[in-house]
Amino acid sequence: EVRSQLPWADGSYVKKEVDLRILELLGPRTVDDLVPKKKGFDCRSVDCFLQAKREEKPQEKKPVSKKKTPEPKQNGTAVIQENGFPDESDGAATIEELMRTRAHFHKVGENYMTDGYVTTPKTKELLKKHVEATGGKVITRFPPEPNGVLHIGHAKAININFGYAKAHNGLCNLRFDDTNPEKEEEKFFTAIEDMVHWLGYTPARITHSSDNFQQLYEWAVELIKKGHAYVDHQKVEDIRGFDVQ
């Protein structure tokens, strides 16, 4: 029993500790302890105790009456078990199956149908252009910042973005968010690509945020000229704690 409960423990130390506890409980051996007994046993060592347990006849087990398992309760689309957790026995075998059967996202161009989606007078017009540009195809992206190796949270994002696109015959781009060159290294770019392939996905395109720096700069200049933006030369220390109303 001790060995099964503590398989990692040193057997000699365990035996010494158990013998010590038995000695404290029953006291030292006497002459009577050395006389063999036909029935029962009076052991003060682990080996003797285990030998006696092996010689015992197994007792017949009484049949245990089976309790009727209560029917699981329905909670929306999920089946809630007696322990309060959802029943996942009929879950998806792959991430693609999960994204296809359980992730009920809006269709391409129907963003405005999502609860809380902010619309403007041009929303439907812009979404219509989006559908035309994409051909109505699902297009997602995985946008890591190449300043370190990926962790388990990134693996989840990779599977959701690539898996959802794959489940709906769409495309998923690998878009490097290389906006902080001081912390980025070439080895991180390579490691991220390797990890995406290792998880079984191939990006439709590999792009970089820095590819759009010139366009972003021109848009910023235009916003400043129109009075919708301004240049702030303050340092972080100057604005820390400043409450913007």
PDB file of C-alpha atoms in Angstrom:
ATOM      1  CA  GLU A   1       0.000   0.000   0.000  1.00  0.00           C
ATOM      2  CA  VAL A   2       2.810   2.384   0.939  1.00  0.00           C
ATOM      3  CA  ARG A   3       4.727   1.596  -2.229  1.00  0.00           C
ATOM      4  CA  SER A   4       1.667   2.193  -4.393  1.00  0.00           C
ATOM      5  CA  GLN A   5       0.942   5.510  -2.672  1.00  0.00           C
ATOM      6  CA  LEU A   6       4.576   6.691  -2.698  1.00  0.00           C
ATOM      7  CA  PRO A   7       6.185   5.119  -5.788  1.00  0.00           C
ATOM      8  CA  TRP A   8       8.787   7.881  -5.956  1.00  0.00           C
ATOM      9  CA  ALA A   9      10.013   7.456  -2.355  1.00  0.00           C
ATOM     10  CA  ASP A  10      13.189   5.612  -1.323  1.00  0.00           C
ATOM     11  CA  GLY A  11      12.029   2.189  -0.081  1.00  0.00           C
ATOM     12  CA  SER A  12      14.668   1.902   2.633  1.00  0.00           C
ATOM     13  CA  TYR A  13      13.735   5.244   4.174  1.00  0.00           C
ATOM     14  CA  VAL A  14      10.031   4.424   4.011  1.00  0.00           C
ATOM     15  CA  LYS A  15      10.631   1.051   5.735  1.00  0.00           C
ATOM     16  CA  LYS A  16      12.646   2.689   8.513  1.00  0.00           C
ATOM     17  CA  GLU A  17       9.962   5.312   9.081  1.00  0.00           C
ATOM     18  CA  VAL A  18       7.125   2.765   9.190  1.00  0.00           C
ATOM     19  CA  ASP A  19       9.096   0.464  11.536  1.00  0.00           C
ATOM     20  CA  LEU A  20       9.715   3.437  13.822  1.00  0.00           C
ATOM     21  CA  ARG A  21       6.024   4.318  13.917  1.00  0.00           C
ATOM     22  CA  ILE A  22       5.067   0.697  14.705  1.00  0.00           C
ATOM     23  CA  LEU A  23       7.681   0.618  17.468  1.00  0.00           C
ATOM     24  CA  GLU A  24       6.250   3.791  18.998  1.00  0.00           C
ATOM     25  CA  LEU A  25       2.738   2.359  18.777  1.00  0.00           C
ATOM     26  CA  LEU A  26       3.299  -1.250  19.961  1.00  0.00           C
ATOM     27  CA  GLY A  27       6.572  -1.012  21.858  1.00  0.00           C
ATOM     28  CA  PRO A  28       9.673  -3.230  21.484  1.00  0.00           C
ATOM     29  CA  ARG A  29       9.449  -6.935  20.617  1.00  0.00           C
ATOM     30  CA  THR A  30       9.220  -9.555  23.359  1.00  0.00           C
ATOM     31  CA  VAL A  31       9.996 -13.298  23.485  1.00  0.00           C
ATOM     32  CA  ASP A  32       6.338 -14.048  22.790  1.00  0.00           C
ATOM     33  CA  ASP A  33       6.559 -12.160  19.506  1.00  0.00           C
ATOM     34  CA  LEU A  34       9.113 -14.665  18.206  1.00  0.00           C
ATOM     35  CA  VAL A  35       6.800 -17.662  18.757  1.00  0.00           C
ATOM     36  CA  PRO A  36       5.020 -18.516  15.475  1.00  0.00           C
ATOM     37  CA  LYS A  37       1.256 -18.259  15.652  1.00  0.00           C
ATOM     38  CA  LYS A  38      -1.125 -20.346  13.582  1.00  0.00           C
ATOM     39  CA  LYS A  39      -3.971 -17.875  13.451  1.00  0.00           C
ATOM     40  CA  GLY A  40      -3.772 -14.172  13.042  1.00  0.00           C
ATOM     41  CA  PHE A  41      -0.536 -12.230  13.230  1.00  0.00           C
ATOM     42  CA  ASP A  42       1.231  -9.731  15.410  1.00  0.00           C
ATOM     43  CA  CYS A  43       3.769  -7.958  13.256  1.00  0.00           C
ATOM     44  CA  ARG A  44       6.055  -5.114  14.069  1.00  0.00           C
ATOM     45  CA  SER A  45       7.853  -4.857  10.709  1.00  0.00           C
ATOM     46  CA  VAL A  46       6.706  -3.828   7.263  1.00  0.00           C
ATOM     47  CA  ASP A  47       7.775  -7.129   5.635  1.00  0.00           C
ATOM     48  CA  CYS A  48       5.894  -9.198   8.208  1.00  0.00           C
ATOM     49  CA  PHE A  49       2.796  -7.056   7.826  1.00  0.00           C
ATOM     50  CA  LEU A  50       2.834  -7.323   4.013  1.00  0.00           C
ATOM     51  CA  GLN A  51       3.361 -11.102   4.167  1.00  0.00           C
ATOM     52  CA  ALA A  52       0.382 -11.496   6.467  1.00  0.00           C
ATOM     53  CA  LYS A  53      -1.764  -9.365   4.168  1.00  0.00           C
ATOM     54  CA  ARG A  54      -0.828 -11.584   1.218  1.00  0.00           C
ATOM     55  CA  GLU A  55      -1.850 -14.712   3.152  1.00  0.00           C
ATOM     56  CA  GLU A  56      -5.254 -13.313   4.052  1.00  0.00           C
ATOM     57  CA  LYS A  57      -8.222 -14.737   2.199  1.00  0.00           C
ATOM     58  CA  PRO A  58      -9.990 -12.108   0.120  1.00  0.00           C
ATOM     59  CA  GLN A  59     -13.412 -11.240   1.433  1.00  0.00           C
ATOM     60  CA  GLU A  60     -16.387 -11.517  -0.828  1.00  0.00           C
ATOM     61  CA  LYS A  61     -17.576  -8.136  -1.962  1.00  0.00           C
ATOM     62  CA  LYS A  62     -21.227  -7.357  -1.661  1.00  0.00           C
ATOM     63  CA  PRO A  63     -22.873  -6.179  -4.869  1.00  0.00           C
ATOM     64  CA  VAL A  64     -23.217  -2.429  -4.953  1.00  0.00           C
ATOM     65  CA  SER A  65     -26.581  -1.138  -6.018  1.00  0.00           C
ATOM     66  CA  LYS A  66     -26.281   1.139  -9.000  1.00  0.00           C
ATOM     67  CA  LYS A  67     -27.747   4.564  -8.629  1.00  0.00           C
ATOM     68  CA  LYS A  68     -29.747   5.876 -11.502  1.00  0.00           C
ATOM     69  CA  THR A  69     -27.854   8.668 -13.180  1.00  0.00           C
ATOM     70  CA  PRO A  70     -30.059  11.750 -13.446  1.00  0.00           C
ATOM     71  CA  GLU A  71     -30.795  13.058 -16.883  1.00  0.00           C
ATOM     72  CA  PRO A  72     -28.466  15.935 -17.864  1.00  0.00           C
ATOM     73  CA  LYS A  73     -30.028  19.363 -17.972  1.00  0.00           C
ATOM     74  CA  GLN A  74     -30.030  21.433 -21.117  1.00  0.00           C
ATOM     75  CA  ASN A  75     -28.591  24.935 -20.936  1.00  0.00           C
ATOM     76  CA  GLY A  76     -28.920  26.582 -24.323  1.00  0.00           C
ATOM     77  CA  THR A  77     -27.002  24.402 -26.774  1.00  0.00           C
ATOM     78  CA  ALA A  78     -24.694  22.885 -24.145  1.00  0.00           C
ATOM     79  CA  VAL A  79     -25.580  19.820 -22.078  1.00  0.00           C
ATOM     80  CA  ILE A  80     -24.887  20.462 -18.386  1.00  0.00           C
ATOM     81  CA  GLN A  81     -23.947  17.416 -16.313  1.00  0.00           C
ATOM     82  CA  GLU A  82     -24.805  16.717 -12.668  1.00  0.00           C
ATOM     83  CA  ASN A  83     -21.435  18.163 -11.586  1.00  0.00           C
ATOM     84  CA  GLY A  84     -22.286  21.492 -13.199  1.00  0.00           C
ATOM     85  CA  PHE A  85     -19.809  21.187 -16.074  1.00  0.00           C
ATOM     86  CA  PRO A  86     -20.785  20.929 -19.752  1.00  0.00           C
ATOM     87  CA  ASP A  87     -20.808  17.476 -21.338  1.00  0.00           C
ATOM     88  CA  GLU A  88     -17.985  17.393 -23.882  1.00  0.00           C
ATOM     89  CA  SER A  89     -18.275  13.717 -24.813  1.00  0.00           C
ATOM     90  CA  ASP A  90     -19.648  14.673 -28.211  1.00  0.00           C
ATOM     91  CA  GLY A  91     -17.093  17.419 -28.772  1.00  0.00           C
ATOM     92  CA  ALA A  92     -15.225  18.097 -31.988  1.00  0.00           C
ATOM     93  CA  ALA A  93     -12.274  15.891 -32.919  1.00  0.00           C
ATOM     94  CA  THR A  94     -10.350  18.685 -34.666  1.00  0.00           C
ATOM     95  CA  ILE A  95     -10.163  22.456 -34.452  1.00  0.00           C
ATOM     96  CA  GLU A  96     -11.622  22.686 -37.973  1.00  0.00           C
ATOM     97  CA  GLU A  97     -14.657  20.670 -36.904  1.00  0.00           C
ATOM     98  CA  LEU A  98     -15.023  22.810 -33.793  1.00  0.00           C
ATOM     99  CA  MET A  99     -14.908  26.027 -35.818  1.00  0.00           C
ATOM    100  CA  ARG A 100     -17.380  24.647 -38.348  1.00  0.00           C
ATOM    101  CA  THR A 101     -19.972  23.193 -35.963  1.00  0.00           C
ATOM    102  CA  ARG A 102     -19.667  25.130 -32.697  1.00  0.00           C
ATOM    103  CA  ALA A 103     -18.376  28.620 -33.588  1.00  0.00           C
ATOM    104  CA  HIS A 104     -21.453  30.399 -34.899  1.00  0.00           C
ATOM    105  CA  PHE A 105     -19.890  33.622 -36.168  1.00  0.00           C
ATOM    106  CA  HIS A 106     -21.562  36.043 -38.548  1.00  0.00           C
ATOM    107  CA  LYS A 107     -21.179  35.552 -42.281  1.00  0.00           C
ATOM    108  CA  VAL A 108     -18.782  37.661 -44.329  1.00  0.00           C
ATOM    109  CA  GLY A 109     -20.185  41.177 -44.615  1.00  0.00           C
ATOM    110  CA  GLU A 110     -22.776  40.720 -41.880  1.00  0.00           C
ATOM    111  CA  ASN A 111     -20.712  42.328 -39.123  1.00  0.00           C
ATOM    112  CA  TYR A 112     -23.502  44.801 -38.383  1.00  0.00           C
ATOM    113  CA  MET A 113     -25.726  41.934 -37.220  1.00  0.00           C
ATOM    114  CA  THR A 114     -23.450  41.314 -34.228  1.00  0.00           C
ATOM    115  CA  ASP A 115     -24.757  42.591 -30.878  1.00  0.00           C
ATOM    116  CA  GLY A 116     -23.197  45.919 -29.950  1.00  0.00           C
ATOM    117  CA  TYR A 117     -21.663  46.531 -33.384  1.00  0.00           C
ATOM    118  CA  VAL A 118     -21.330  50.287 -33.978  1.00  0.00           C
ATOM    119  CA  THR A 119     -22.694  51.384 -37.336  1.00  0.00           C
ATOM    120  CA  THR A 120     -22.493  54.613 -39.314  1.00  0.00           C
ATOM    121  CA  PRO A 121     -24.349  55.774 -42.419  1.00  0.00           C
ATOM    122  CA  LYS A 122     -21.521  54.279 -44.513  1.00  0.00           C
ATOM    123  CA  THR A 123     -21.268  50.924 -42.733  1.00  0.00           C
ATOM    124  CA  LYS A 124     -23.282  48.833 -45.174  1.00  0.00           C
ATOM    125  CA  GLU A 125     -21.652  50.511 -48.166  1.00  0.00           C
ATOM    126  CA  LEU A 126     -18.154  49.759 -46.843  1.00  0.00           C
ATOM    127  CA  LEU A 127     -19.066  46.175 -45.948  1.00  0.00           C
ATOM    128  CA  LYS A 128     -20.444  45.685 -49.441  1.00  0.00           C
ATOM    129  CA  LYS A 129     -17.086  46.810 -50.885  1.00  0.00           C
ATOM    130  CA  HIS A 130     -15.352  44.446 -48.465  1.00  0.00           C
ATOM    131  CA  VAL A 131     -17.409  41.484 -49.692  1.00  0.00           C
ATOM    132  CA  GLU A 132     -16.619  42.402 -53.301  1.00  0.00           C
ATOM    133  CA  ALA A 133     -12.885  42.711 -52.552  1.00  0.00           C
ATOM    134  CA  THR A 134     -12.716  39.359 -50.744  1.00  0.00           C
ATOM    135  CA  GLY A 135     -15.112  37.543 -53.038  1.00  0.00           C
ATOM    136  CA  GLY A 136     -17.202  36.690 -49.996  1.00  0.00           C
ATOM    137  CA  LYS A 137     -14.406  34.471 -48.688  1.00  0.00           C
ATOM    138  CA  VAL A 138     -13.434  34.193 -45.023  1.00  0.00           C
ATOM    139  CA  ILE A 139     -10.038  35.882 -44.543  1.00  0.00           C
ATOM    140  CA  THR A 140      -8.395  35.950 -41.118  1.00  0.00           C
ATOM    141  CA  ARG A 141      -4.931  36.785 -39.828  1.00  0.00           C
ATOM    142  CA  PHE A 142      -2.595  35.826 -37.006  1.00  0.00           C
ATOM    143  CA  PRO A 143      -0.662  39.003 -36.010  1.00  0.00           C
ATOM    144  CA  PRO A 144       2.188  38.180 -33.580  1.00  0.00           C
ATOM    145  CA  GLU A 145       4.814  40.692 -32.510  1.00  0.00           C
ATOM    146  CA  PRO A 146       8.249  39.187 -33.322  1.00  0.00           C
ATOM    147  CA  ASN A 147       9.891  40.100 -30.017  1.00  0.00           C
ATOM    148  CA  GLY A 148      10.020  36.597 -28.517  1.00  0.00           C
ATOM    149  CA  VAL A 149       9.060  32.961 -28.946  1.00  0.00           C
ATOM    150  CA  LEU A 150       5.414  31.927 -28.940  1.00  0.00           C
ATOM    151  CA  HIS A 151       3.638  30.497 -25.893  1.00  0.00           C
ATOM    152  CA  ILE A 152       0.503  28.399 -25.375  1.00  0.00           C
ATOM    153  CA  GLY A 153      -1.767  31.426 -25.712  1.00  0.00           C
ATOM    154  CA  HIS A 154      -0.394  32.058 -29.194  1.00  0.00           C
ATOM    155  CA  ALA A 155      -1.087  28.412 -30.088  1.00  0.00           C
ATOM    156  CA  LYS A 156      -4.743  28.975 -29.231  1.00  0.00           C
ATOM    157  CA  ALA A 157      -4.875  32.094 -31.416  1.00  0.00           C
ATOM    158  CA  ILE A 158      -3.164  30.250 -34.290  1.00  0.00           C
ATOM    159  CA  ASN A 159      -5.646  27.384 -34.142  1.00  0.00           C
ATOM    160  CA  ILE A 160      -8.669  29.673 -33.987  1.00  0.00           C
ATOM    161  CA  ASN A 161      -7.591  32.000 -36.811  1.00  0.00           C
ATOM    162  CA  PHE A 162      -6.195  29.361 -39.158  1.00  0.00           C
ATOM    163  CA  GLY A 163      -8.751  26.741 -38.111  1.00  0.00           C
ATOM    164  CA  TYR A 164     -11.757  28.979 -38.713  1.00  0.00           C
ATOM    165  CA  ALA A 165     -10.499  30.000 -42.156  1.00  0.00           C
ATOM    166  CA  LYS A 166      -9.755  26.388 -43.075  1.00  0.00           C
ATOM    167  CA  ALA A 167     -13.168  25.207 -41.869  1.00  0.00           C
ATOM    168  CA  HIS A 168     -14.880  27.666 -44.222  1.00  0.00           C
ATOM    169  CA  ASN A 169     -12.522  27.260 -47.204  1.00  0.00           C
ATOM    170  CA  GLY A 170     -11.001  30.653 -46.489  1.00  0.00           C
ATOM    171  CA  LEU A 171      -7.523  32.110 -46.115  1.00  0.00           C
ATOM    172  CA  CYS A 172      -5.409  33.109 -43.137  1.00  0.00           C
ATOM    173  CA  ASN A 173      -2.435  35.463 -43.352  1.00  0.00           C
ATOM    174  CA  LEU A 174       0.565  35.590 -41.037  1.00  0.00           C
ATOM    175  CA  ARG A 175       0.945  39.302 -40.340  1.00  0.00           C
ATOM    176  CA  PHE A 176       4.035  40.312 -38.341  1.00  0.00           C
ATOM    177  CA  ASP A 177       3.310  43.310 -36.127  1.00  0.00           C
ATOM    178  CA  ASP A 178       6.857  44.646 -36.485  1.00  0.00           C
ATOM    179  CA  THR A 179       6.228  48.106 -35.055  1.00  0.00           C
ATOM    180  CA  ASN A 180       8.894  47.994 -32.332  1.00  0.00           C
ATOM    181  CA  PRO A 181      12.252  47.323 -34.058  1.00  0.00           C
ATOM    182  CA  GLU A 182      14.225  47.813 -30.831  1.00  0.00           C
ATOM    183  CA  LYS A 183      12.917  44.501 -29.441  1.00  0.00           C
ATOM    184  CA  GLU A 184      12.591  42.473 -32.648  1.00  0.00           C
ATOM    185  CA  GLU A 185      15.113  39.955 -33.965  1.00  0.00           C
ATOM    186  CA  GLU A 186      15.315  37.817 -37.096  1.00  0.00           C
ATOM    187  CA  LYS A 187      15.342  34.607 -35.045  1.00  0.00           C
ATOM    188  CA  PHE A 188      11.869  35.423 -33.714  1.00  0.00           C
ATOM    189  CA  PHE A 189      10.462  35.859 -37.221  1.00  0.00           C
ATOM    190  CA  THR A 190      11.844  32.447 -38.171  1.00  0.00           C
ATOM    191  CA  ALA A 191      10.681  30.757 -34.964  1.00  0.00           C
ATOM    192  CA  ILE A 192       7.122  32.039 -35.396  1.00  0.00           C
ATOM    193  CA  GLU A 193       6.909  30.780 -38.977  1.00  0.00           C
ATOM    194  CA  ASP A 194       8.246  27.390 -37.874  1.00  0.00           C
ATOM    195  CA  MET A 195       5.645  27.170 -35.099  1.00  0.00           C
ATOM    196  CA  VAL A 196       2.757  27.937 -37.460  1.00  0.00           C
ATOM    197  CA  HIS A 197       3.935  25.180 -39.821  1.00  0.00           C
ATOM    198  CA  TRP A 198       4.510  22.819 -36.877  1.00  0.00           C
ATOM    199  CA  LEU A 199       0.851  23.220 -35.899  1.00  0.00           C
ATOM    200  CA  GLY A 200      -0.107  22.141 -39.409  1.00  0.00           C
ATOM    201  CA  TYR A 201      -0.946  25.434 -41.103  1.00  0.00           C
ATOM    202  CA  THR A 202       0.402  27.284 -44.136  1.00  0.00           C
ATOM    203  CA  PRO A 203      -0.188  31.054 -44.312  1.00  0.00           C
ATOM    204  CA  ALA A 204      -1.848  32.340 -47.477  1.00  0.00           C
ATOM    205  CA  ARG A 205       0.479  35.350 -47.274  1.00  0.00           C
ATOM    206  CA  ILE A 206       3.199  36.590 -44.943  1.00  0.00           C
ATOM    207  CA  THR A 207       2.966  40.345 -44.460  1.00  0.00           C
ATOM    208  CA  HIS A 208       4.467  42.978 -42.164  1.00  0.00           C
ATOM    209  CA  SER A 209       2.940  46.027 -40.525  1.00  0.00           C
ATOM    210  CA  SER A 210       6.038  47.968 -41.550  1.00  0.00           C
ATOM    211  CA  ASP A 211       4.992  47.505 -45.187  1.00  0.00           C
ATOM    212  CA  ASN A 212       2.299  50.122 -44.527  1.00  0.00           C
ATOM    213  CA  PHE A 213       4.383  52.675 -42.612  1.00  0.00           C
ATOM    214  CA  GLN A 214       4.532  55.142 -45.504  1.00  0.00           C
ATOM    215  CA  GLN A 215       0.773  54.953 -46.073  1.00  0.00           C
ATOM    216  CA  LEU A 216       0.105  55.358 -42.350  1.00  0.00           C
ATOM    217  CA  TYR A 217       2.418  58.375 -42.267  1.00  0.00           C
ATOM    218  CA  GLU A 218       0.584  60.020 -45.171  1.00  0.00           C
ATOM    219  CA  TRP A 219      -2.786  59.400 -43.515  1.00  0.00           C
ATOM    220  CA  ALA A 220      -1.471  60.894 -40.254  1.00  0.00           C
ATOM    221  CA  VAL A 221      -0.347  64.038 -42.090  1.00  0.00           C
ATOM    222  CA  GLU A 222      -3.763  64.322 -43.714  1.00  0.00           C
ATOM    223  CA  LEU A 223      -5.526  63.976 -40.346  1.00  0.00           C
ATOM    224  CA  ILE A 224      -3.309  66.694 -38.851  1.00  0.00           C
ATOM    225  CA  LYS A 225      -4.047  69.043 -41.745  1.00  0.00           C
ATOM    226  CA  LYS A 226      -7.786  68.483 -41.272  1.00  0.00           C
ATOM    227  CA  GLY A 227      -7.504  69.207 -37.549  1.00  0.00           C
ATOM    228  CA  HIS A 228      -8.421  65.667 -36.497  1.00  0.00           C
ATOM    229  CA  ALA A 229      -4.998  64.841 -34.989  1.00  0.00           C
ATOM    230  CA  TYR A 230      -1.910  66.549 -33.582  1.00  0.00           C
ATOM    231  CA  VAL A 231       1.732  65.842 -32.801  1.00  0.00           C
ATOM    232  CA  ASP A 232       2.577  65.489 -29.104  1.00  0.00           C
ATOM    233  CA  HIS A 233       6.239  65.747 -28.075  1.00  0.00           C
ATOM    234  CA  GLN A 234       5.643  65.036 -24.390  1.00  0.00           C
ATOM    235  CA  LYS A 235       7.504  62.199 -22.755  1.00  0.00           C
ATOM    236  CA  VAL A 236       5.847  59.326 -20.917  1.00  0.00           C
ATOM    237  CA  GLU A 237       6.765  60.889 -17.569  1.00  0.00           C
ATOM    238  CA  ASP A 238       5.027  64.127 -18.585  1.00  0.00           C
ATOM    239  CA  ILE A 239       1.659  62.527 -19.278  1.00  0.00           C
ATOM    240  CA  ARG A 240       1.672  59.732 -16.699  1.00  0.00           C
ATOM    241  CA  GLY A 241      -1.298  60.137 -14.380  1.00  0.00           C
ATOM    242  CA  PHE A 242      -2.963  62.727 -16.617  1.00  0.00           C
ATOM    243  CA  ASP A 243      -6.688  62.072 -16.760  1.00  0.00           C
ATOM    244  CA  VAL A 244      -8.076  62.715 -20.228  1.00  0.00           C
ATOM    245  CA  GLN A 245     -11.623  64.066 -20.004  1.00  0.00           C
TER     246      GLN A 245
END
